[in-house]
Amino acid sequence: MATALLDLTWGEVVGAQAFAPLGLFLVLNLVLVPTIGTTPGHRLLGIRVVSLDGDGQQPPPPGRAALRALLLGLFVPAIILDADSRGLHDRAARSVVVNAR
């Protein structure tokens, strides 16, 4: 999706251009997760992100969603899971991914 939206040719991207898909990923997460609780990929998979605070239906507030997005950009927190299968990025943001269907 990112290569098409950013008009990049797979395998021919060099230099700073290689970070453009990551930038798009971060922007999508920064804008969509705190507002509607889901990204296009989440929506396709039938999942969404909710805050552990409150009624468990609301997306995380902007500050915590930004922390979550930045940690996802580092990738490592997303592959380290706890006993509940939550990534470190979700633990830090006090959020959880739930089934939306």
CSV table of C-alpha atoms in Angstrom, one decimal:
chain,number,residue,atom,x,y,z
A,1,MET,CA,0.0,0.0,0.0
A,2,ALA,CA,2.7,2.5,1.0
A,3,THR,CA,4.7,1.9,-2.2
A,4,ALA,CA,1.6,2.7,-4.3
A,5,LEU,CA,0.6,5.7,-2.3
A,6,LEU,CA,4.1,7.1,-2.3
A,7,ASP,CA,4.8,6.2,-5.9
A,8,LEU,CA,7.9,4.1,-5.0
A,9,THR,CA,9.2,1.3,-7.1
A,10,TRP,CA,9.9,-1.9,-5.0
A,11,GLY,CA,13.6,-2.6,-4.9
A,12,GLU,CA,14.7,0.7,-6.3
A,13,VAL,CA,14.3,2.9,-3.2
A,14,VAL,CA,17.5,4.3,-1.8
A,15,GLY,CA,18.6,6.8,0.9
A,16,ALA,CA,16.0,8.7,2.9
A,17,GLN,CA,13.3,7.6,0.6
A,18,ALA,CA,13.5,4.1,2.2
A,19,PHE,CA,11.9,5.6,5.4
A,20,ALA,CA,8.9,7.0,3.6
A,21,PRO,CA,6.7,3.9,4.2
A,22,LEU,CA,7.6,4.0,7.9
A,23,GLY,CA,6.6,7.7,8.0
A,24,LEU,CA,3.3,6.8,6.4
A,25,PHE,CA,2.8,4.0,8.9
A,26,LEU,CA,3.5,6.4,11.8
A,27,VAL,CA,1.2,9.1,10.4
A,28,LEU,CA,-1.7,6.6,10.0
A,29,ASN,CA,-1.2,5.4,13.6
A,30,LEU,CA,-0.9,8.9,15.0
A,31,VAL,CA,-4.1,10.1,13.3
A,32,LEU,CA,-6.4,7.1,13.2
A,33,VAL,CA,-5.7,5.2,16.4
A,34,PRO,CA,-6.6,8.0,18.8
A,35,THR,CA,-9.6,9.1,16.7
A,36,ILE,CA,-11.3,5.9,15.5
A,37,GLY,CA,-9.2,3.2,17.2
A,38,THR,CA,-8.2,1.4,14.0
A,39,THR,CA,-5.9,1.7,11.0
A,40,PRO,CA,-6.8,0.4,7.5
A,41,GLY,CA,-4.9,-2.8,8.3
A,42,HIS,CA,-6.7,-3.2,11.6
A,43,ARG,CA,-10.0,-2.8,9.9
A,44,LEU,CA,-9.2,-5.4,7.3
A,45,LEU,CA,-8.3,-7.9,10.1
A,46,GLY,CA,-11.4,-6.9,12.2
A,47,ILE,CA,-9.4,-5.6,15.2
A,48,ARG,CA,-9.1,-2.3,16.9
A,49,VAL,CA,-7.1,-0.6,19.7
A,50,VAL,CA,-8.8,0.4,22.9
A,51,SER,CA,-7.6,2.1,26.1
A,52,LEU,CA,-7.5,0.0,29.3
A,53,ASP,CA,-8.8,3.1,31.1
A,54,GLY,CA,-12.5,3.7,31.2
A,55,ASP,CA,-15.1,1.5,29.7
A,56,GLY,CA,-12.7,-0.4,27.4
A,57,GLN,CA,-14.5,0.9,24.3
A,58,GLN,CA,-12.6,4.2,23.7
A,59,PRO,CA,-9.4,4.4,21.7
A,60,PRO,CA,-6.2,5.6,23.6
A,61,PRO,CA,-5.8,9.3,24.0
A,62,PRO,CA,-3.5,11.1,21.6
A,63,GLY,CA,-0.4,11.2,23.8
A,64,ARG,CA,-0.6,7.5,24.6
A,65,ALA,CA,-1.4,6.7,20.9
A,66,ALA,CA,1.7,8.7,19.9
A,67,LEU,CA,3.8,6.7,22.4
A,68,ARG,CA,2.4,3.5,21.0
A,69,ALA,CA,3.1,4.6,17.4
A,70,LEU,CA,6.7,5.6,18.1
A,71,LEU,CA,7.4,2.3,19.9
A,72,LEU,CA,5.9,0.4,16.9
A,73,GLY,CA,8.2,2.3,14.7
A,74,LEU,CA,11.1,0.9,16.6
A,75,PHE,CA,9.7,-2.6,15.9
A,76,VAL,CA,11.4,-4.4,18.8
A,77,PRO,CA,8.6,-3.6,21.4
A,78,ALA,CA,6.1,-5.2,19.0
A,79,ILE,CA,7.9,-8.6,18.9
A,80,ILE,CA,8.4,-8.8,22.7
A,81,LEU,CA,5.1,-10.1,24.2
A,82,ASP,CA,3.9,-10.6,27.8
A,83,ALA,CA,1.9,-13.5,29.2
A,84,ASP,CA,-1.3,-12.0,27.7
A,85,SER,CA,0.3,-11.7,24.2
A,86,ARG,CA,0.4,-7.9,24.5
A,87,GLY,CA,3.4,-6.2,23.0
A,88,LEU,CA,5.5,-3.8,25.0
A,89,HIS,CA,4.1,-0.9,22.9
A,90,ASP,CA,0.6,-1.7,24.1
A,91,ARG,CA,1.7,-2.1,27.7
A,92,ALA,CA,3.5,1.2,27.7
A,93,ALA,CA,0.4,3.0,26.1
A,94,ARG,CA,-2.0,1.1,28.5
A,95,SER,CA,-3.9,-0.2,25.5
A,96,VAL,CA,-5.0,-3.5,24.1
A,97,VAL,CA,-5.9,-4.8,20.7
A,98,VAL,CA,-9.4,-6.4,20.7
A,99,ASN,CA,-11.7,-8.1,18.2
A,100,ALA,CA,-14.0,-5.5,16.6
A,101,ARG,CA,-16.4,-8.0,15.0
